[in-house]
Short mmCIF file of C-alpha atoms in Angstrom, two decimals:
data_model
loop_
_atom_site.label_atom_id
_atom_site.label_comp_id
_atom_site.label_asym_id
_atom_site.label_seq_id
_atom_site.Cartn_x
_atom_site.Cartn_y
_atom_site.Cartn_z
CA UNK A 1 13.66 14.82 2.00
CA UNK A 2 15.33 14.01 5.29
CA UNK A 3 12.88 12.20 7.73
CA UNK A 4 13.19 13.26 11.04
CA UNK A 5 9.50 12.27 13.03
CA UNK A 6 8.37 15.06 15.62
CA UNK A 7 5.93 16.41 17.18
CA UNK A 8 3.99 13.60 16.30
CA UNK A 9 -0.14 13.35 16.85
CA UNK A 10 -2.20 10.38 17.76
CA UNK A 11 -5.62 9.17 17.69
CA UNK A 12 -7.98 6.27 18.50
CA UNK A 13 -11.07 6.13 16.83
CA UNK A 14 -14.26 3.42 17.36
CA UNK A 15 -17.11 3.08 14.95
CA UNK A 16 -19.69 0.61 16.02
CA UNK A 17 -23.35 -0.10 16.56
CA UNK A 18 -23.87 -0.46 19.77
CA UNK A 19 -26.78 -2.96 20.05
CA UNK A 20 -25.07 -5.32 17.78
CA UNK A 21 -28.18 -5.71 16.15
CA UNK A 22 -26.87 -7.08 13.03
CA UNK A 23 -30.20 -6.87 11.44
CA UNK A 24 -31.55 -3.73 12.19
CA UNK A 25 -32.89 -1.47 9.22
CA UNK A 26 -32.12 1.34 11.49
CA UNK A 27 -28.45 1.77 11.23
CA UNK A 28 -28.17 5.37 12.18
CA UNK A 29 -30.03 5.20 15.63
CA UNK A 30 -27.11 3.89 17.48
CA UNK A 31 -24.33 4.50 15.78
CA UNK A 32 -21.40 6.07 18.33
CA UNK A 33 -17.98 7.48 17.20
CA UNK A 34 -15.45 7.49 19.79
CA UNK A 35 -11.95 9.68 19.81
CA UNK A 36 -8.94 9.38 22.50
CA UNK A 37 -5.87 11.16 21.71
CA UNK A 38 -2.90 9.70 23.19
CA UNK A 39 0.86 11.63 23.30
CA UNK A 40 4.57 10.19 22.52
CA UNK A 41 3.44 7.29 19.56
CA UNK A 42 5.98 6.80 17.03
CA UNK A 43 4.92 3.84 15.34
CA UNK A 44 1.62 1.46 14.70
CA UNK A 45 1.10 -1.74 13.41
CA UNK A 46 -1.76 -4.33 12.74
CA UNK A 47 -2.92 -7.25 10.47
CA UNK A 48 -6.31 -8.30 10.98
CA UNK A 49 -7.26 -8.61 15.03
CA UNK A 50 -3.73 -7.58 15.96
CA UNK A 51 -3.37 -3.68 16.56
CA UNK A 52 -0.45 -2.27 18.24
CA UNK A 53 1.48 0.99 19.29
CA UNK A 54 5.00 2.18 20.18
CA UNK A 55 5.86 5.03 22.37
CA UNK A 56 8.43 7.18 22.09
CA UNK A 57 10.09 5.60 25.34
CA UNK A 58 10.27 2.00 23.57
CA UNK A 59 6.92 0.76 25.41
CA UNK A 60 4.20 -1.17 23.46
CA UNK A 61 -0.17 -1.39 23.44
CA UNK A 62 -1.99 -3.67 22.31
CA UNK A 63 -5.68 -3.87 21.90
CA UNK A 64 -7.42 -5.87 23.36
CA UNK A 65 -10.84 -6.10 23.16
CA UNK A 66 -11.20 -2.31 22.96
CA UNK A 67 -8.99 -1.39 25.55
CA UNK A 68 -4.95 -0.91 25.07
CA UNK A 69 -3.18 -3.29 27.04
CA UNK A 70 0.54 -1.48 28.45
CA UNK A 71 2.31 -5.00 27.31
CA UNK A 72 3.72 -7.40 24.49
CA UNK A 73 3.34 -10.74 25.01
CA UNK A 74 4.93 -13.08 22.27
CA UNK A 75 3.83 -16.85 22.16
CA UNK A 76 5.75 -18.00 25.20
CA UNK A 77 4.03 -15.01 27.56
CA UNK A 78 7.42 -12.62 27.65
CA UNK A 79 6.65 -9.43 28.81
CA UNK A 80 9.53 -7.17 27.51
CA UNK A 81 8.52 -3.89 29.55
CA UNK A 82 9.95 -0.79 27.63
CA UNK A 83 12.35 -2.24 26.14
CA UNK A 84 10.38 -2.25 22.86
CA UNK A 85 10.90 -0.31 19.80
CA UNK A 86 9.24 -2.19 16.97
CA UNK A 87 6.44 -4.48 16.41
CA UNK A 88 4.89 -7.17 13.36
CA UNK A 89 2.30 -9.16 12.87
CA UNK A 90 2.39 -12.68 10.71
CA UNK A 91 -0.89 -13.93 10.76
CA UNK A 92 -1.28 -13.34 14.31
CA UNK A 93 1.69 -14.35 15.41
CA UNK A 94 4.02 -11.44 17.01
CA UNK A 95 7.65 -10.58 15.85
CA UNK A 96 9.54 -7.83 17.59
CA UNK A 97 12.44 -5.51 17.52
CA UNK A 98 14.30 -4.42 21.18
CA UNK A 99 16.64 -2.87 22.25
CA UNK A 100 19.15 -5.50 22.65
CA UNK A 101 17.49 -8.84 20.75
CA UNK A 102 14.74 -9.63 17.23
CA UNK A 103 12.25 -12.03 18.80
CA UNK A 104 10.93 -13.67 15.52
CA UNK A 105 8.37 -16.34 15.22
CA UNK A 106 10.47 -19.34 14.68
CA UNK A 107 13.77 -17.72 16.44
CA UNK A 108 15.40 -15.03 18.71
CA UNK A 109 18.02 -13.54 17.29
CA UNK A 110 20.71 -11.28 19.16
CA UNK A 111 21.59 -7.63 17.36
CA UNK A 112 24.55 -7.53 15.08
CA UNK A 113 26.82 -4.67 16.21
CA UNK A 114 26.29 -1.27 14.13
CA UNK A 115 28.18 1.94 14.67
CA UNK A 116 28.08 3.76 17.65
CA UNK A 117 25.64 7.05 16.52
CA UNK A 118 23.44 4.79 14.68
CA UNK A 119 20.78 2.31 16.18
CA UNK A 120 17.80 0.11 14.97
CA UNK A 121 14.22 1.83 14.04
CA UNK A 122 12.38 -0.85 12.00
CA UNK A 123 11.42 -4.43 11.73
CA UNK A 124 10.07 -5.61 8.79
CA UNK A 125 8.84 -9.26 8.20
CA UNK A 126 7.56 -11.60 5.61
CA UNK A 127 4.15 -12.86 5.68
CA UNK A 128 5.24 -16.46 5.02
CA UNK A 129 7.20 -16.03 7.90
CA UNK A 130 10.99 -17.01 6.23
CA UNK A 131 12.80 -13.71 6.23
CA UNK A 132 13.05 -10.35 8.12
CA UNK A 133 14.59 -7.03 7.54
CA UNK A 134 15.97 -4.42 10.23
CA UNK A 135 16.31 -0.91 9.12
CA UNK A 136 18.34 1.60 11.11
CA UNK A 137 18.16 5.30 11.59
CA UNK A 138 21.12 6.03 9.46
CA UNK A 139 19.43 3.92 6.65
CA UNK A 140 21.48 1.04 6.80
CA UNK A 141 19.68 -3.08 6.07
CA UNK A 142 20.30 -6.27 8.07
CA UNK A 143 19.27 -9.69 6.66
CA UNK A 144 17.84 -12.88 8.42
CA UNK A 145 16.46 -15.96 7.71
CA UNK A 146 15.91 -17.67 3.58
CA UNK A 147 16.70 -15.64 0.51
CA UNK A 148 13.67 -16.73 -0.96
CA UNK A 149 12.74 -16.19 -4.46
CA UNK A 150 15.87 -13.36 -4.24
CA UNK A 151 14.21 -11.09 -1.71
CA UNK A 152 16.87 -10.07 -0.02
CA UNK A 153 18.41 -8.84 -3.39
CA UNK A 154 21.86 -10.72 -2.77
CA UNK A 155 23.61 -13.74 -3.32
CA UNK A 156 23.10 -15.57 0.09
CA UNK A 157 21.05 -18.42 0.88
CA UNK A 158 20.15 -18.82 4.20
CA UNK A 159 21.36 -16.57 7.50
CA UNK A 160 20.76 -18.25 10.79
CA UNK A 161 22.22 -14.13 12.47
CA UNK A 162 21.52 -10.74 10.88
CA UNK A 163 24.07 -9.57 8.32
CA UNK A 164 24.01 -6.05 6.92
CA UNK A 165 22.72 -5.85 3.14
CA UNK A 166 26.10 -4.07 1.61
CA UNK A 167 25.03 -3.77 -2.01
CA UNK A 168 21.94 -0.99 -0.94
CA UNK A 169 24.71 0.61 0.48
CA UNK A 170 25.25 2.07 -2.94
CA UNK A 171 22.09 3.62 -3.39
CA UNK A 172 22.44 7.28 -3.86
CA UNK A 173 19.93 8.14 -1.26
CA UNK A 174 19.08 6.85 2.74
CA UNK A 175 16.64 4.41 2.87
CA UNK A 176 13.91 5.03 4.99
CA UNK A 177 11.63 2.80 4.73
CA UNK A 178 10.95 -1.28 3.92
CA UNK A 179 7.93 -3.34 4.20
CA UNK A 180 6.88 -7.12 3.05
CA UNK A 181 4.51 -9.49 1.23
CA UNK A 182 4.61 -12.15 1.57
CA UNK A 183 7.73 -13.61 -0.59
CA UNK A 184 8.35 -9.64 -1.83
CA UNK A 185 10.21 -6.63 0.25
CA UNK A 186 10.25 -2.78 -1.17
CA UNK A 187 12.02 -0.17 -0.11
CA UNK A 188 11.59 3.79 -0.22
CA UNK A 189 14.13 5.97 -0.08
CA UNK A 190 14.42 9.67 1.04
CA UNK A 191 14.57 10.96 -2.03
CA UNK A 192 11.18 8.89 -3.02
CA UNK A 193 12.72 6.67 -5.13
CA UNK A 194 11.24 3.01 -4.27
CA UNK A 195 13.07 -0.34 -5.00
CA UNK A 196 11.72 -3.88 -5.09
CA UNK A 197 12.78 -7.60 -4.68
CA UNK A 198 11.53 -10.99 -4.45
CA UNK A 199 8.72 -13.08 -5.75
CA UNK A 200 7.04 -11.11 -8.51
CA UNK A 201 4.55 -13.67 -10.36
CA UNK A 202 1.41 -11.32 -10.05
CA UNK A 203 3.53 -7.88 -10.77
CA UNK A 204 3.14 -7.39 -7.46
CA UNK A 205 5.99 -5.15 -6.98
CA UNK A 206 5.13 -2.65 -10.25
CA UNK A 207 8.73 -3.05 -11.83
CA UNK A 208 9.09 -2.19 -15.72
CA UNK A 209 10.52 -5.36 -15.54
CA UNK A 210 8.02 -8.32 -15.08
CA UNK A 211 9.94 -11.35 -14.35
CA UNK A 212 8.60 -13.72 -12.21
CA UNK A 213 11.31 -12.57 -9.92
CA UNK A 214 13.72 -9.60 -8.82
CA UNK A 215 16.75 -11.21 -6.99
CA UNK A 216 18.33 -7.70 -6.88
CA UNK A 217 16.41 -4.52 -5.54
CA UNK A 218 15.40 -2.64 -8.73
CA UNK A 219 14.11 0.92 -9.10
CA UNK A 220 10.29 1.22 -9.99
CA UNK A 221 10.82 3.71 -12.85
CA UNK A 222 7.60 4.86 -13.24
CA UNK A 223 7.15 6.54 -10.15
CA UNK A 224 11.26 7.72 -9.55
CA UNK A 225 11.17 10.26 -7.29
CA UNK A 226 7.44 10.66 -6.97
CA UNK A 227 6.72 7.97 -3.48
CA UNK A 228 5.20 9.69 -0.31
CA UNK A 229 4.11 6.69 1.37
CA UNK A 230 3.40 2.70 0.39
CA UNK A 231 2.54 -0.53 1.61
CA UNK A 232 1.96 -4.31 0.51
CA UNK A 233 -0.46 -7.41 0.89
CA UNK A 234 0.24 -10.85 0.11
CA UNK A 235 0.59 -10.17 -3.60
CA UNK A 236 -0.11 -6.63 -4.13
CA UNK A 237 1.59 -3.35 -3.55
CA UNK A 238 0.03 0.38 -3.48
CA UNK A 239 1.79 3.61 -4.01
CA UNK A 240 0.80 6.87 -2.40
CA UNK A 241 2.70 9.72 -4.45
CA UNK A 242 3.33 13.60 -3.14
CA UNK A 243 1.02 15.05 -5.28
CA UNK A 244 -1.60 12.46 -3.56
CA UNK A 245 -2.01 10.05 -6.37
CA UNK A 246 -2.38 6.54 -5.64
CA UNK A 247 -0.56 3.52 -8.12
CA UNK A 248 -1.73 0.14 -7.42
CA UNK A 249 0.35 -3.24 -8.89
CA UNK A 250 -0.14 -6.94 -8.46
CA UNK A 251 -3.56 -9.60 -7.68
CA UNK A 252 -6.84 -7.47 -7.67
CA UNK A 253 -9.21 -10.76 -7.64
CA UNK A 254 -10.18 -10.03 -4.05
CA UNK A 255 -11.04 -6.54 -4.38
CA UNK A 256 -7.87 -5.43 -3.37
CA UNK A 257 -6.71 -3.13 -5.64
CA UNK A 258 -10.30 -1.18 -5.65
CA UNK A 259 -11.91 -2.29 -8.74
CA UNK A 260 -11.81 -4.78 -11.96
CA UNK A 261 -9.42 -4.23 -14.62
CA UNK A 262 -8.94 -5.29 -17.85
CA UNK A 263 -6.22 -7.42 -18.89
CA UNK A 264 -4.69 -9.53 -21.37
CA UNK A 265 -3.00 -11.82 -18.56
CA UNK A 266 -7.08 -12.27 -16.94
CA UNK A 267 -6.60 -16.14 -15.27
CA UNK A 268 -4.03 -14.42 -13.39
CA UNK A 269 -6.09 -11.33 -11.90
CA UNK A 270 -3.39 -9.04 -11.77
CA UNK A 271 -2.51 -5.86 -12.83
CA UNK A 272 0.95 -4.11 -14.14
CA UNK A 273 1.55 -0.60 -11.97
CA UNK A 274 -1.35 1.77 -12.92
CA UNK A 275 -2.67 4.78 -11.43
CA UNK A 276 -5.96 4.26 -9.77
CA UNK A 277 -9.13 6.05 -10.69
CA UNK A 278 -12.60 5.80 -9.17
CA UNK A 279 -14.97 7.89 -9.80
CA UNK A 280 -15.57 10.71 -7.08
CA UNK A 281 -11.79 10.66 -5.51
CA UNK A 282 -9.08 12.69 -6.67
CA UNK A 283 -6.43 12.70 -3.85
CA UNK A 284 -5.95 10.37 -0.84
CA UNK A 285 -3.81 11.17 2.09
CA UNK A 286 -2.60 7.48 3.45
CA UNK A 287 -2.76 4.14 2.39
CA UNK A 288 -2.58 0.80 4.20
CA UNK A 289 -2.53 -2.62 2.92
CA UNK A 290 -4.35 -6.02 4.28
CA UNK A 291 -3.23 -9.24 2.93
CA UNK A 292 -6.26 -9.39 0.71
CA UNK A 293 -7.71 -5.56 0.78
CA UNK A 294 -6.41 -2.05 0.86
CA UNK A 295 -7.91 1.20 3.15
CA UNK A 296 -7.47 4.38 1.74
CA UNK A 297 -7.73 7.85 3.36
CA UNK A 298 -9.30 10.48 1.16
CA UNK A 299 -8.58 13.66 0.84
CA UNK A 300 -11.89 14.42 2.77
CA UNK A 301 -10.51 12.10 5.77
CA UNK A 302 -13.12 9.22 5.01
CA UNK A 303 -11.63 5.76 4.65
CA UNK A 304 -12.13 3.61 1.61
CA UNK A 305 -12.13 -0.20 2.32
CA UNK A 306 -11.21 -2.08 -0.95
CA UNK A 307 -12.09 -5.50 -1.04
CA UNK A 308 -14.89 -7.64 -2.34
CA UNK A 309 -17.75 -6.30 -0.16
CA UNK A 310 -20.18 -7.64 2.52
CA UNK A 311 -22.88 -6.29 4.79
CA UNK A 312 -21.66 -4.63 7.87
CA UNK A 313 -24.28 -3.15 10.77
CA UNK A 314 -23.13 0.57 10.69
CA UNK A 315 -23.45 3.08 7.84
CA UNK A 316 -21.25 3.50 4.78
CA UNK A 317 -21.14 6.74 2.89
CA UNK A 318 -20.99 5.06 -0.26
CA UNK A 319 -20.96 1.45 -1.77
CA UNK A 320 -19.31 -0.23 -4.39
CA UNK A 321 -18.86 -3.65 -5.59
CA UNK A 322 -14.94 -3.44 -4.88
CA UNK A 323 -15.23 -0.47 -2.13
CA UNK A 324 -16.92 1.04 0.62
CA UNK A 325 -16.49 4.43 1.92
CA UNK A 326 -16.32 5.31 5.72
CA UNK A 327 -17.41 8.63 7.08
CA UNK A 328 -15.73 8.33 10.74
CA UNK A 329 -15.53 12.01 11.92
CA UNK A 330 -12.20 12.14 11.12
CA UNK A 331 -12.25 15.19 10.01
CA UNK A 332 -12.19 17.28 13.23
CA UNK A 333 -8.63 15.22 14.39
CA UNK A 334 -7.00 15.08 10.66
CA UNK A 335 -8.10 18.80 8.92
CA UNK A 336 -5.92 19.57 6.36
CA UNK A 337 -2.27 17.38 7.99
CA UNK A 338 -1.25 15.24 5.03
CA UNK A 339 -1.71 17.42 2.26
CA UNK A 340 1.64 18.46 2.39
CA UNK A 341 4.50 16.32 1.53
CA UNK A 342 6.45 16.33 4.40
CA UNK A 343 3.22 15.00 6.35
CA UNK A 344 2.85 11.63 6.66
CA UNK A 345 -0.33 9.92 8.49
CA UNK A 346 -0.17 6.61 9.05
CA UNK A 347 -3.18 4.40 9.92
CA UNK A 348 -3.99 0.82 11.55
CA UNK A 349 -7.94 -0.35 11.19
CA UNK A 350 -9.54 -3.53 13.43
CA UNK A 351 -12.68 -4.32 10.92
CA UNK A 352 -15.42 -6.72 11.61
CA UNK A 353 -18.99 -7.37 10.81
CA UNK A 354 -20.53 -4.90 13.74
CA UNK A 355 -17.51 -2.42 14.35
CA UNK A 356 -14.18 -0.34 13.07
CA UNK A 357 -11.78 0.04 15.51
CA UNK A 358 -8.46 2.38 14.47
CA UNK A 359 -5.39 4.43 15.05
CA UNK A 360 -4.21 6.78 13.18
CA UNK A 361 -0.69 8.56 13.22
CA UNK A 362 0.13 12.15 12.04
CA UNK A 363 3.66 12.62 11.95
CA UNK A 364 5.60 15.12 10.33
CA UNK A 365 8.40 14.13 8.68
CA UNK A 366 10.31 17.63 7.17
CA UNK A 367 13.92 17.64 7.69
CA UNK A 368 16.48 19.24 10.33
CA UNK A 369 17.82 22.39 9.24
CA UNK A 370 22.00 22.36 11.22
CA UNK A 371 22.54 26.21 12.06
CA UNK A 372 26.24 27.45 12.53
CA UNK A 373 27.25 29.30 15.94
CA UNK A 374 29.87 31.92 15.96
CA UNK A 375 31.82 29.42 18.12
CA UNK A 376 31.95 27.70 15.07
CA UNK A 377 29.25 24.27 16.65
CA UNK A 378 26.61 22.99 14.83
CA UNK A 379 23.34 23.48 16.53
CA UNK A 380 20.80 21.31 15.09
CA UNK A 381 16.92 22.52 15.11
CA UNK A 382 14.08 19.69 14.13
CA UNK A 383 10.99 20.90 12.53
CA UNK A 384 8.16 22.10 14.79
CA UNK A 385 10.94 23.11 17.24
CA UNK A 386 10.99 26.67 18.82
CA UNK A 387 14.60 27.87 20.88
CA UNK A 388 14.32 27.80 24.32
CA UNK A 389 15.98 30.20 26.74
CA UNK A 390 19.28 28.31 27.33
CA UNK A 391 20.04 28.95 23.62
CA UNK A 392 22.00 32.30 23.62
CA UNK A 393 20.73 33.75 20.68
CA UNK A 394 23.27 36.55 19.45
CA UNK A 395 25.26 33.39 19.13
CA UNK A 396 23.42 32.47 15.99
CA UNK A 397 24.55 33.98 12.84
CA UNK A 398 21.29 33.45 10.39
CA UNK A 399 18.67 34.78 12.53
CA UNK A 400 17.70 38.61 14.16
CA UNK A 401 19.31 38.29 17.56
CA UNK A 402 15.83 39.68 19.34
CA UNK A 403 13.90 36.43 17.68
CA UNK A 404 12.80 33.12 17.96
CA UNK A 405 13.14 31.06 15.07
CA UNK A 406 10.12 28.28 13.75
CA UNK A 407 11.53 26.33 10.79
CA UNK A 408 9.73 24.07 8.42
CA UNK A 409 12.55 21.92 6.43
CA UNK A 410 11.97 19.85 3.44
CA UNK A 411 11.61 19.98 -0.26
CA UNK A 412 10.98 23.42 0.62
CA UNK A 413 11.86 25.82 3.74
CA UNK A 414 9.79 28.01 5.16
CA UNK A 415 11.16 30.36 7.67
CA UNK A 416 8.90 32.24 9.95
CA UNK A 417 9.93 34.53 12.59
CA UNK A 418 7.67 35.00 15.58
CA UNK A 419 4.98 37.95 15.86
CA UNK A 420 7.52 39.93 18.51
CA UNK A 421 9.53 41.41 15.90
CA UNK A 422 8.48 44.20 14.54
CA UNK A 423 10.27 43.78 10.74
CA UNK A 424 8.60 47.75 10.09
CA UNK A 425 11.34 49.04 12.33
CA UNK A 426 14.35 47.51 10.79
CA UNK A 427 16.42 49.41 8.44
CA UNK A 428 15.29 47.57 4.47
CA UNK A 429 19.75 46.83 4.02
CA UNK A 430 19.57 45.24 7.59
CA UNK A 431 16.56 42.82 6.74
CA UNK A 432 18.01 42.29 3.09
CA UNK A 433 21.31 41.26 4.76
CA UNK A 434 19.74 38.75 6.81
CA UNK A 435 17.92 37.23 4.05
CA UNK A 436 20.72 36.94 1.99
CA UNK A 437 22.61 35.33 4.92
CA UNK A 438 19.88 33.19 5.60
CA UNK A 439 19.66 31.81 1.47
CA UNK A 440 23.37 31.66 1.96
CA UNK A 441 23.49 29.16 4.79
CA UNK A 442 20.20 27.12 3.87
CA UNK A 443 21.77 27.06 0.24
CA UNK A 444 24.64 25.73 1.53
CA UNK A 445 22.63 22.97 3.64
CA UNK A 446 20.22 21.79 0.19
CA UNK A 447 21.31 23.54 -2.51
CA UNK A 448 18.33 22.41 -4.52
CA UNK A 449 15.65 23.64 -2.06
CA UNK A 450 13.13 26.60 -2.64
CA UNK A 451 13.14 29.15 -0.14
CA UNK A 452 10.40 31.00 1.28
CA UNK A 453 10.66 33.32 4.10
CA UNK A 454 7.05 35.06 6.08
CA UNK A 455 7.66 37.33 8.66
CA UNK A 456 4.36 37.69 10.92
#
């Protein structure tokens, strides 16, 4: 599955009591929800009181007690304007990606040179603050800082500059993802294949292979193909699959993992990569990992926070020694968007004693589908997209001249042309041509994709 973010939608959500009455056997009485949708977000991040979002125009937010603050300030007070594209968070301390330099913790560090139709997306960073990854669009790795415990599955020791990663090169599939423990990095690729390396003491990374560590990025063969979405703590890693399954791997003393398990390895407190299963939840939507805890979205858009519990001031739906369940009105923003596997929601969550602050992401992530012109150019449409007027449409060959064209791409295409076309007044060899053409050049495109085609 290609990802190619669009039309993506945003939220900010508050859940609070607002006396602060900490002790009040009242809870309901003053509970407010809050919502403010805000346009053009591609990314998020947070770790604990650090909560952050990119626009589309490379300009970051921070909040701030409550409010989103139009700036990025690292630890010497450097506002980088929009010149922003991607931000982490290291125990509080800010590392980020521009368009022209990495500002890291303990460095700044200029961007190696890539080709000229690719560019940098991601930053990804180590909790113990000793190495850093860059992703780019075209799925390509760069390198920086100590090879610690073999995370950046090659033989190098230290790099004081990014280098590019060449051994992923080989892997059969775009990467499109990476994220960090905090000596671990794992990867997920388009295909949902997911690779880790690094420190792997408390199975935190969920390997068939246990070793204490992975110095080379290897394939977690239980769930080959099968990874939608993931993310790590310190020493833990969870999995959310397509089918909306969630695997969890590594420490679980802290709650983290959702509940106690059995195991033979106990004085350790972890756990090799098993599926998850608490009573009451079948599917989950998004995951998102703390150093020490986990928050699930269910499938009815409440958030589970797993962790060893304590008393907070505003209601839970449910409570359980390693969970509690949050009913945040989500519903009315999220629906259905994430049941599908080509929708990806991604969340960042401010918890505290008296209040849960959030943001959560919908993005859809199906891919482009490249159409042929007679003129023999590629015209390229992204999902969500309808054809304007400046696109002459006899010009295209898969699609009735007198319609516009909405296409879905992913594991599976849907095609759906637009209520103006009347399909009862077409000749049934003129609309069987089409769709032949259309399998033809969508065939051509994915050969292993299912087709569907609706005509409203």
């Amino acid at each position: 599955m290609k990802e190619n973010n669009t039309n993506n939608t945003f939220c900010v959500f508050e859940f609070q009591n607002e006396t602060n009455n900490f002790h009040s056997n009242n809870k309901n009485e003053n509970l407010k929800t809050n919502f403010t949708e805000i346009e053009n977000v591609k990314s998020i991040c947070n770790e604990s009181a650090d909560l952050f979002y990119v626009t589309t125009n490379d300009k970051a937010y921070q909040l701030i007690e409550g409010n989103f603050i139009p700036r990025c300030l690292n630890k010497e007070s450097s506002d980088y304007g929009n010149d922003i594209i991607d931000v982490t968070v290291n125990f509080g301390e800010k590392n980020i990606l521009t368009r022209d330099k990495v500002y890291l913790t303990s460095d700044t560090v200029d961007l190696p040179e890539i080709d000229l139709d690719d560019k940098f997306v991601k930053l990804s960073t180590g909790a113990s603050k000793k190495f850093a990854f860059l992703l780019t669009e075209k799925g390509k790795i760069f390198i920086h800082g100590e090879n610690v415990n073999g995370v950046f599955g090659c033989d190098v020791k230290k790099l004081t500059k990014f280098e590019r990663q060449t051994k992923l090169d080989k892997l059969e599939n775009k990467i499109v993802e990476i994220k960090c423990g905090y000596l671990f990095a794992v990867l997920r690729c388009e295909n949902g294949n997911c690779y880790g390396s690094g420190y792997n003491c408390y199975m935190n990374i969920g390997t068939e292979n246990n070793s204490s560590e992975l110095r080379e990025f290897t394939l977690i063969e239980q769930l080959k193909g099968k990874v939608k979405q993931f993310d790590c703590g310190y020493f833990h890693t969870v999995y959310l699959t397509r089918n909306g399954e969630i695997y969890v791997t590594g420490k679980f003393n802290d709650g983290q993992l959702g509940k106690n398990f059995d195991t033979t390895i106990a004085h350790l407190s972890c756990i090799g990569l098993t599926k998850l299963e608490l009573n009451g939840y079948n599917k989950y939507k998004s995951v998102l990992c703390g150093g020490y805890n986990t928050f699930l979205l269910t499938e009815n858009n409440n958030i589970l926070n797993c962790c060893k519990q304590e008393e907070c001031t505003f209601p839970v739906k449910r409570k359980e020694e390693y969970f509690i369940e949050f009913d945040c009105n989500l519903d009315k923003f999220i629906g259905k968007f994430g049941e599908r596997e080509d929708e990806i929601i991604e969340m960042g969550i401010q918890l505290t004693y008296h209040f849960m602050r959030g943001i959560i992401l919908c993005k859809n992530c199906s891919s482009d589908l490249c159409l042929l012109l007679k003129d023999n150019s590629m015209y390229t449409l992204d999902c969500n997209n309808i054809y304007d007027d400046s696109l002459e449409f006899e010009k295209v060959e898969i699609i009735w001249k007198y319609s516009y064209l909405n296409v879905y791409a992913g594991d599976k295409f849907i095609i759906i042309l637009n209520s103006n076309f009347n399909i009862e007044e077409e000749e049934s060899k003129e609309k069987q041509r089409m769709i032949d053409l259309l399998f033809k050049q969508i065939n051509i495109y994915n050969p292993f994709c299912d087709i569907n085609i609706i005509f409203e």
